[in-house]
mmCIF file of C-alpha atoms in Angstrom:
data_model
loop_
_atom_site.group_PDB
_atom_site.id
_atom_site.type_symbol
_atom_site.label_atom_id
_atom_site.label_comp_id
_atom_site.label_asym_id
_atom_site.label_seq_id
_atom_site.Cartn_x
_atom_site.Cartn_y
_atom_site.Cartn_z
ATOM 1 C CA UNK A 1 80.824 92.128 73.694
ATOM 2 C CA UNK A 2 82.969 95.215 74.318
ATOM 3 C CA UNK A 3 86.596 95.204 73.258
ATOM 4 C CA UNK A 4 87.459 96.983 76.575
ATOM 5 C CA UNK A 5 89.975 95.169 78.660
ATOM 6 C CA UNK A 6 88.125 93.722 81.508
ATOM 7 C CA UNK A 7 90.213 90.683 82.579
ATOM 8 C CA UNK A 8 93.531 91.514 84.246
ATOM 9 C CA UNK A 9 96.205 89.163 85.505
ATOM 10 C CA UNK A 10 98.014 90.707 88.468
ATOM 11 C CA UNK A 11 101.501 89.104 88.349
ATOM 12 C CA UNK A 12 104.949 89.389 89.873
ATOM 13 C CA UNK A 13 108.247 87.726 89.506
ATOM 14 C CA UNK A 14 108.689 87.024 93.198
ATOM 15 C CA UNK A 15 106.459 87.010 96.260
ATOM 16 C CA UNK A 16 106.298 89.641 98.961
ATOM 17 C CA UNK A 17 106.190 92.651 96.543
ATOM 18 C CA UNK A 18 102.491 93.723 97.221
ATOM 19 C CA UNK A 19 100.810 91.753 94.446
ATOM 20 C CA UNK A 20 97.836 90.665 96.533
ATOM 21 C CA UNK A 21 97.633 94.052 98.201
ATOM 22 C CA UNK A 22 97.509 95.613 94.768
ATOM 23 C CA UNK A 23 94.792 93.162 93.628
ATOM 24 C CA UNK A 24 92.657 93.861 96.698
ATOM 25 C CA UNK A 25 92.810 97.599 96.517
ATOM 26 C CA UNK A 26 92.507 97.778 92.762
ATOM 27 C CA UNK A 27 89.438 95.608 93.041
ATOM 28 C CA UNK A 28 87.971 97.661 95.889
ATOM 29 C CA UNK A 29 88.502 100.906 93.994
ATOM 30 C CA UNK A 30 86.766 99.548 90.908
ATOM 31 C CA UNK A 31 83.900 98.187 92.896
ATOM 32 C CA UNK A 32 83.553 101.444 94.778
ATOM 33 C CA UNK A 33 83.034 103.096 91.435
ATOM 34 C CA UNK A 34 79.978 101.016 90.699
ATOM 35 C CA UNK A 35 81.551 97.976 88.947
ATOM 36 C CA UNK A 36 80.934 94.341 89.622
ATOM 37 C CA UNK A 37 84.429 92.870 90.397
ATOM 38 C CA UNK A 38 85.581 89.408 91.036
ATOM 39 C CA UNK A 39 89.030 88.375 92.293
ATOM 40 C CA UNK A 40 90.187 84.934 91.424
ATOM 41 C CA UNK A 41 93.023 83.127 93.216
ATOM 42 C CA UNK A 42 94.723 81.324 90.417
ATOM 43 C CA UNK A 43 97.665 80.432 92.664
ATOM 44 C CA UNK A 44 96.340 76.945 92.799
ATOM 45 C CA UNK A 45 99.017 75.384 94.978
ATOM 46 C CA UNK A 46 99.623 78.173 97.541
ATOM 47 C CA UNK A 47 96.147 79.758 97.970
ATOM 48 C CA UNK A 48 96.116 83.391 99.480
ATOM 49 C CA UNK A 49 92.537 84.363 99.081
ATOM 50 C CA UNK A 50 90.893 81.573 101.044
ATOM 51 C CA UNK A 51 90.907 83.756 104.201
ATOM 52 C CA UNK A 52 88.601 86.173 102.446
ATOM 53 C CA UNK A 53 85.608 83.999 102.869
ATOM 54 C CA UNK A 54 86.570 82.103 106.024
ATOM 55 C CA UNK A 55 86.274 78.684 104.170
ATOM 56 C CA UNK A 56 85.290 75.532 105.926
ATOM 57 C CA UNK A 57 86.637 72.266 104.730
ATOM 58 C CA UNK A 58 83.356 71.314 102.900
ATOM 59 C CA UNK A 59 83.065 74.654 101.058
ATOM 60 C CA UNK A 60 83.457 74.680 97.234
ATOM 61 C CA UNK A 61 86.629 76.282 95.779
ATOM 62 C CA UNK A 62 88.246 76.746 92.417
ATOM 63 C CA UNK A 63 89.901 73.325 92.844
ATOM 64 C CA UNK A 64 86.533 71.567 92.595
ATOM 65 C CA UNK A 65 85.569 73.739 89.627
ATOM 66 C CA UNK A 66 88.700 72.904 87.710
ATOM 67 C CA UNK A 67 88.342 69.173 88.585
ATOM 68 C CA UNK A 68 84.886 69.361 86.976
ATOM 69 C CA UNK A 69 83.068 68.637 90.260
ATOM 70 C CA UNK A 70 81.296 71.970 90.593
ATOM 71 C CA UNK A 71 80.191 75.060 88.661
ATOM 72 C CA UNK A 72 82.055 78.304 89.129
ATOM 73 C CA UNK A 73 78.992 79.967 90.604
ATOM 74 C CA UNK A 74 79.249 77.520 93.534
ATOM 75 C CA UNK A 75 82.814 78.762 94.296
ATOM 76 C CA UNK A 76 82.025 82.515 93.980
ATOM 77 C CA UNK A 77 81.518 84.252 97.370
ATOM 78 C CA UNK A 78 80.298 87.784 97.784
ATOM 79 C CA UNK A 79 82.607 89.683 100.026
ATOM 80 C CA UNK A 80 80.922 93.056 100.078
ATOM 81 C CA UNK A 81 78.757 95.289 97.849
ATOM 82 C CA UNK A 82 80.168 95.029 94.347
ATOM 83 C CA UNK A 83 83.000 92.529 95.040
ATOM 84 C CA UNK A 84 83.234 88.830 95.012
ATOM 85 C CA UNK A 85 86.070 86.122 95.366
ATOM 86 C CA UNK A 86 86.727 82.751 93.841
ATOM 87 C CA UNK A 87 89.298 81.258 96.218
ATOM 88 C CA UNK A 88 91.502 78.290 95.544
ATOM 89 C CA UNK A 89 91.508 75.390 97.950
ATOM 90 C CA UNK A 90 94.016 74.912 100.722
ATOM 91 C CA UNK A 91 93.878 71.070 100.730
ATOM 92 C CA UNK A 92 96.586 69.216 98.737
ATOM 93 C CA UNK A 93 94.075 66.354 98.017
ATOM 94 C CA UNK A 94 91.802 68.682 96.142
ATOM 95 C CA UNK A 95 94.746 70.265 94.301
ATOM 96 C CA UNK A 96 95.687 66.771 93.024
ATOM 97 C CA UNK A 97 92.506 66.635 91.049
ATOM 98 C CA UNK A 98 92.873 70.067 89.345
ATOM 99 C CA UNK A 99 92.883 70.243 85.563
ATOM 100 C CA UNK A 100 94.422 73.569 84.770
ATOM 101 C CA UNK A 101 93.201 73.567 81.157
ATOM 102 C CA UNK A 102 89.612 74.154 82.631
ATOM 103 C CA UNK A 103 90.738 77.570 83.767
ATOM 104 C CA UNK A 104 90.099 78.970 80.224
ATOM 105 C CA UNK A 105 86.321 78.160 80.549
ATOM 106 C CA UNK A 106 86.180 79.559 84.067
ATOM 107 C CA UNK A 107 87.572 82.864 82.897
ATOM 108 C CA UNK A 108 85.282 83.003 79.894
ATOM 109 C CA UNK A 109 82.289 82.425 82.192
ATOM 110 C CA UNK A 110 83.383 85.054 84.763
ATOM 111 C CA UNK A 111 84.000 87.574 82.009
ATOM 112 C CA UNK A 112 80.277 87.433 81.112
ATOM 113 C CA UNK A 113 79.088 87.778 84.654
ATOM 114 C CA UNK A 114 81.339 90.637 85.903
ATOM 115 C CA UNK A 115 82.508 93.972 84.744
ATOM 116 C CA UNK A 116 86.140 93.254 85.858
ATOM 117 C CA UNK A 117 87.900 89.980 86.585
ATOM 118 C CA UNK A 118 91.196 90.172 88.459
ATOM 119 C CA UNK A 119 93.426 87.044 88.362
ATOM 120 C CA UNK A 120 95.714 86.925 91.364
ATOM 121 C CA UNK A 121 98.622 85.006 89.765
ATOM 122 C CA UNK A 122 101.122 82.971 91.728
ATOM 123 C CA UNK A 123 104.806 83.747 91.685
ATOM 124 C CA UNK A 124 107.464 81.566 90.124
ATOM 125 C CA UNK A 125 107.596 79.460 86.905
ATOM 126 C CA UNK A 126 104.958 76.773 86.369
ATOM 127 C CA UNK A 127 102.193 75.944 84.049
ATOM 128 C CA UNK A 128 99.502 77.307 86.410
ATOM 129 C CA UNK A 129 101.486 80.487 86.626
ATOM 130 C CA UNK A 130 101.949 80.998 82.897
ATOM 131 C CA UNK A 131 98.509 80.000 81.760
ATOM 132 C CA UNK A 132 96.554 83.026 83.284
ATOM 133 C CA UNK A 133 99.068 85.408 81.596
ATOM 134 C CA UNK A 134 97.702 84.324 78.269
ATOM 135 C CA UNK A 135 94.120 84.113 79.298
ATOM 136 C CA UNK A 136 93.832 87.765 80.481
ATOM 137 C CA UNK A 137 93.180 90.649 78.251
ATOM 138 C CA UNK A 138 96.298 92.286 79.837
ATOM 139 C CA UNK A 139 98.821 91.644 82.641
ATOM 140 C CA UNK A 140 99.701 94.087 85.334
ATOM 141 C CA UNK A 141 103.207 93.499 86.463
ATOM 142 C CA UNK A 142 103.926 94.259 90.080
ATOM 143 C CA UNK A 143 107.517 94.821 91.376
ATOM 144 C CA UNK A 144 109.529 96.718 93.965
ATOM 145 C CA UNK A 145 112.447 98.790 92.700
ATOM 146 C CA UNK A 146 115.008 96.386 94.245
ATOM 147 C CA UNK A 147 117.288 94.903 91.523
ATOM 148 C CA UNK A 148 116.315 91.298 92.376
ATOM 149 C CA UNK A 149 112.638 92.056 92.124
ATOM 150 C CA UNK A 150 113.118 93.858 88.822
ATOM 151 C CA UNK A 151 115.148 90.973 87.412
ATOM 152 C CA UNK A 152 112.411 88.556 88.265
ATOM 153 C CA UNK A 153 109.862 90.915 86.712
ATOM 154 C CA UNK A 154 111.870 90.682 83.501
ATOM 155 C CA UNK A 155 111.465 86.919 83.523
ATOM 156 C CA UNK A 156 107.677 87.354 84.025
ATOM 157 C CA UNK A 157 107.681 89.596 80.954
ATOM 158 C CA UNK A 158 109.249 86.712 78.930
ATOM 159 C CA UNK A 159 106.783 84.237 80.288
ATOM 160 C CA UNK A 160 103.883 86.526 79.381
ATOM 161 C CA UNK A 161 105.279 86.853 75.817
ATOM 162 C CA UNK A 162 105.511 83.090 75.526
ATOM 163 C CA UNK A 163 101.974 82.578 76.704
ATOM 164 C CA UNK A 164 100.759 85.137 74.132
ATOM 165 C CA UNK A 165 99.825 87.698 76.847
ATOM 166 C CA UNK A 166 100.084 91.418 76.670
ATOM 167 C CA UNK A 167 101.444 93.450 79.616
ATOM 168 C CA UNK A 168 99.485 96.609 80.292
ATOM 169 C CA UNK A 169 102.340 98.110 82.259
ATOM 170 C CA UNK A 170 104.357 98.138 85.563
ATOM 171 C CA UNK A 171 103.318 98.939 89.055
ATOM 172 C CA UNK A 172 106.208 99.764 91.364
ATOM 173 C CA UNK A 173 105.514 99.268 95.057
ATOM 174 C CA UNK A 174 107.343 100.215 98.266
ATOM 175 C CA UNK A 175 108.834 103.303 96.548
ATOM 176 C CA UNK A 176 110.448 106.094 98.646
ATOM 177 C CA UNK A 177 109.827 109.703 97.783
ATOM 178 C CA UNK A 178 113.309 110.691 99.136
ATOM 179 C CA UNK A 179 115.164 107.957 97.194
ATOM 180 C CA UNK A 180 117.265 108.528 94.132
ATOM 181 C CA UNK A 181 115.883 105.562 92.193
ATOM 182 C CA UNK A 182 114.774 106.313 88.671
ATOM 183 C CA UNK A 183 111.424 104.698 88.453
ATOM 184 C CA UNK A 184 110.812 105.700 84.880
ATOM 185 C CA UNK A 185 114.220 104.187 84.042
ATOM 186 C CA UNK A 186 113.221 100.835 85.533
ATOM 187 C CA UNK A 187 110.037 100.775 83.404
ATOM 188 C CA UNK A 188 112.076 101.746 80.330
ATOM 189 C CA UNK A 189 114.522 98.885 80.947
ATOM 190 C CA UNK A 190 111.607 96.524 81.025
ATOM 191 C CA UNK A 191 110.164 98.164 77.960
ATOM 192 C CA UNK A 192 106.893 98.830 79.772
ATOM 193 C CA UNK A 193 104.861 101.913 80.558
ATOM 194 C CA UNK A 194 104.986 102.866 84.328
ATOM 195 C CA UNK A 195 101.365 102.772 85.442
ATOM 196 C CA UNK A 196 101.863 104.074 88.967
ATOM 197 C CA UNK A 197 104.327 104.014 91.850
ATOM 198 C CA UNK A 198 102.864 102.990 95.218
ATOM 199 C CA UNK A 199 104.849 104.771 97.961
ATOM 200 C CA UNK A 200 105.941 103.084 101.148
ATOM 201 C CA UNK A 201 103.057 104.064 103.405
ATOM 202 C CA UNK A 202 102.519 103.145 107.067
ATOM 203 C CA UNK A 203 98.734 103.276 106.496
ATOM 204 C CA UNK A 204 98.971 100.036 104.415
ATOM 205 C CA UNK A 205 99.726 97.946 107.500
ATOM 206 C CA UNK A 206 97.318 100.011 109.575
ATOM 207 C CA UNK A 207 94.545 99.045 107.092
ATOM 208 C CA UNK A 208 95.428 95.372 107.455
ATOM 209 C CA UNK A 209 95.098 95.441 111.192
ATOM 210 C CA UNK A 210 91.832 97.351 110.851
ATOM 211 C CA UNK A 211 90.515 94.601 108.541
ATOM 212 C CA UNK A 212 89.592 97.128 105.783
ATOM 213 C CA UNK A 213 91.252 97.670 102.360
ATOM 214 C CA UNK A 214 93.432 100.814 102.322
ATOM 215 C CA UNK A 215 91.320 102.726 99.793
ATOM 216 C CA UNK A 216 88.469 102.498 102.291
ATOM 217 C CA UNK A 217 90.433 102.623 105.552
ATOM 218 C CA UNK A 218 92.454 105.756 104.625
ATOM 219 C CA UNK A 219 91.289 107.038 101.227
ATOM 220 C CA UNK A 220 93.533 110.159 101.266
ATOM 221 C CA UNK A 221 96.742 108.421 102.188
ATOM 222 C CA UNK A 222 99.515 108.513 99.472
ATOM 223 C CA UNK A 223 99.285 104.807 98.734
ATOM 224 C CA UNK A 224 95.563 104.897 98.553
ATOM 225 C CA UNK A 225 95.603 107.767 96.139
ATOM 226 C CA UNK A 226 98.001 105.795 93.964
ATOM 227 C CA UNK A 227 95.722 102.747 93.921
ATOM 228 C CA UNK A 228 92.740 104.872 93.060
ATOM 229 C CA UNK A 229 94.697 106.420 90.136
ATOM 230 C CA UNK A 230 95.559 102.926 88.972
ATOM 231 C CA UNK A 231 91.892 101.973 88.887
ATOM 232 C CA UNK A 232 90.981 105.227 87.093
ATOM 233 C CA UNK A 233 93.585 104.740 84.599
ATOM 234 C CA UNK A 234 92.439 101.209 83.719
ATOM 235 C CA UNK A 235 88.950 102.458 83.125
ATOM 236 C CA UNK A 236 90.104 105.414 81.022
ATOM 237 C CA UNK A 237 89.293 108.113 83.557
ATOM 238 C CA UNK A 238 92.898 109.185 84.234
ATOM 239 C CA UNK A 239 95.578 110.598 81.937
ATOM 240 C CA UNK A 240 99.083 109.045 82.225
ATOM 241 C CA UNK A 241 100.409 112.579 82.528
ATOM 242 C CA UNK A 242 98.460 113.012 85.709
ATOM 243 C CA UNK A 243 100.080 110.141 87.519
ATOM 244 C CA UNK A 244 100.490 111.115 91.172
ATOM 245 C CA UNK A 245 103.947 111.862 92.519
ATOM 246 C CA UNK A 246 104.978 111.961 96.175
ATOM 247 C CA UNK A 247 107.334 114.312 97.759
ATOM 248 C CA UNK A 248 109.488 113.723 100.848
ATOM 249 C CA UNK A 249 107.552 114.772 103.958
ATOM 250 C CA UNK A 250 104.235 113.266 103.003
ATOM 251 C CA UNK A 251 102.687 110.506 105.074
ATOM 252 C CA UNK A 252 104.414 107.939 102.810
ATOM 253 C CA UNK A 253 107.184 106.633 105.090
ATOM 254 C CA UNK A 254 108.922 103.307 105.764
ATOM 255 C CA UNK A 255 107.611 100.787 108.168
ATOM 256 C CA UNK A 256 110.735 101.250 110.207
ATOM 257 C CA UNK A 257 110.117 104.940 110.586
ATOM 258 C CA UNK A 258 106.399 104.388 111.583
ATOM 259 C CA UNK A 259 107.116 101.712 114.157
ATOM 260 C CA UNK A 260 110.378 103.156 115.579
ATOM 261 C CA UNK A 261 111.956 99.745 115.078
ATOM 262 C CA UNK A 262 115.199 98.743 113.446
ATOM 263 C CA UNK A 263 114.514 95.529 111.783
ATOM 264 C CA UNK A 264 111.796 96.058 109.337
ATOM 265 C CA UNK A 265 113.540 97.824 106.537
ATOM 266 C CA UNK A 266 117.089 98.253 105.618
ATOM 267 C CA UNK A 267 117.065 100.632 102.615
ATOM 268 C CA UNK A 268 116.828 100.283 98.880
ATOM 269 C CA UNK A 269 118.824 97.092 98.455
ATOM 270 C CA UNK A 270 116.422 94.187 98.734
ATOM 271 C CA UNK A 271 116.689 93.437 102.415
ATOM 272 C CA UNK A 272 115.476 89.921 103.202
ATOM 273 C CA UNK A 273 113.790 90.929 106.466
ATOM 274 C CA UNK A 274 111.756 93.600 104.573
ATOM 275 C CA UNK A 275 110.781 90.982 102.093
ATOM 276 C CA UNK A 276 109.586 88.756 104.944
ATOM 277 C CA UNK A 277 107.629 91.509 106.528
ATOM 278 C CA UNK A 278 105.969 92.334 103.188
ATOM 279 C CA UNK A 279 105.157 88.690 102.621
ATOM 280 C CA UNK A 280 103.624 88.459 106.032
ATOM 281 C CA UNK A 281 101.475 91.431 105.134
ATOM 282 C CA UNK A 282 100.390 89.627 101.986
ATOM 283 C CA UNK A 283 99.067 86.806 104.143
ATOM 284 C CA UNK A 284 97.319 89.154 106.635
ATOM 285 C CA UNK A 285 95.664 91.070 103.717
ATOM 286 C CA UNK A 286 93.390 88.053 103.053
ATOM 287 C CA UNK A 287 91.210 89.447 105.843
ATOM 288 C CA UNK A 288 91.281 92.976 104.538
ATOM 289 C CA UNK A 289 88.013 93.144 102.575
ATOM 290 C CA UNK A 290 85.132 93.690 104.949
ATOM 291 C CA UNK A 291 83.147 96.582 103.265
ATOM 292 C CA UNK A 292 83.051 98.760 100.236
ATOM 293 C CA UNK A 293 82.427 102.369 101.172
ATOM 294 C CA UNK A 294 84.724 104.111 98.691
ATOM 295 C CA UNK A 295 84.334 107.803 98.072
ATOM 296 C CA UNK A 296 82.757 108.449 94.619
ATOM 297 C CA UNK A 297 81.135 111.198 92.600
ATOM 298 C CA UNK A 298 77.840 111.073 90.742
ATOM 299 C CA UNK A 299 77.679 112.778 87.361
ATOM 300 C CA UNK A 300 74.759 112.114 85.026
ATOM 301 C CA UNK A 301 74.251 108.639 86.475
ATOM 302 C CA UNK A 302 77.925 107.655 86.057
ATOM 303 C CA UNK A 303 80.079 107.001 89.130
ATOM 304 C CA UNK A 304 83.683 107.961 88.900
ATOM 305 C CA UNK A 305 86.730 107.017 90.841
ATOM 306 C CA UNK A 306 87.768 109.842 93.184
ATOM 307 C CA UNK A 307 91.445 110.498 93.554
ATOM 308 C CA UNK A 308 91.895 112.899 96.603
ATOM 309 C CA UNK A 309 94.201 115.919 96.001
ATOM 310 C CA UNK A 310 97.729 115.724 97.316
ATOM 311 C CA UNK A 311 97.284 118.744 99.566
ATOM 312 C CA UNK A 312 94.704 116.799 101.744
ATOM 313 C CA UNK A 313 97.306 114.271 102.927
ATOM 314 C CA UNK A 314 97.976 116.122 106.246
#
C-alpha cells in the first residue's frame, strides 16, 4: 500500500464557510483527473450529502452501515464518472442506532476501493466530529478570514491534535482581492501552511443554480482555478510557490456586487447575513454534482489536473 495521503478530512470550526463546497469541487477536480473518488458524509447528525443521491426512506445510508446492518458497498452511490458518495441518513431513528467506532472499519474499507476518500466532517465539538480527524491521513482546514471563523479554526486544530490527526494546511474561502487582510499571516498564526485562497466569486452561486460543480460549470473562473490548484497540490502536481493569486478587477467579486443587492455581504467583519447566505449555499450544493467533464491533459497515459491561466478569466 502506498504511503501517499489518500484519505482527507475536510473540516471547519463553524458552518457556512464553504466546507461542503470545497469538498465537492476538490472531489470533482480529482475525479476529472482520472481518479476514483468517494465523498463520505461523516456529519452523522446533520447530513448534508443525502441530496446528492435523492435518497428515498428505504435506501441504505452510512447510518445502517455504522449500526452493523449493512455493508458499506450498499450505501455507496455513483454520482457520475469517477465519483461516488456515501451519505448519512436524515432520519433520527436511524441515527440512534449508530456506533461511531465502526467508522474506522468503513474508512479502511473505502481506502482500499478508491484512490481518494474525502470525509466531509461536521462542525462543532462532538465525538463524531473529532473521530474522523484522527482516521484521515491528513486534515484540510477550511475557514473564512473573519476573526470568529479563524478562532473556531484554531479550536479545530486543537481537536485534531488531541485525536492524533495531522493538518495538511489551511484553505481560506470568501477572500477578496481588494482587501487588506494578510492571508499568509492568518495561516502563520494557526501555524499551518496556506494551501490556497478561494476568492469570493459570483460563479460559485451560478454553478449551484446550474446544478453542476464549479470546476465543471465555469472552469476558468477564479474560484474554479483555485480549487483545481488545491487538487493538483494534493496529488503533487503543483508547487506551493505557484499558488494562484487574484487581483482586483477579476471576475472574483462579492455576491452583493453580482446581484446588485444590499443584504448579502457587509464587508470583512463576519456579517451574520453573509454567514446565513453561505450556509444556504452549502445546503443547495448538495444537488451540484451531475456530471464530471473536467478539462484534462493526456501525457504518456497520465491525466493531469488543468489549472487555466489567469489571463483567460475575461
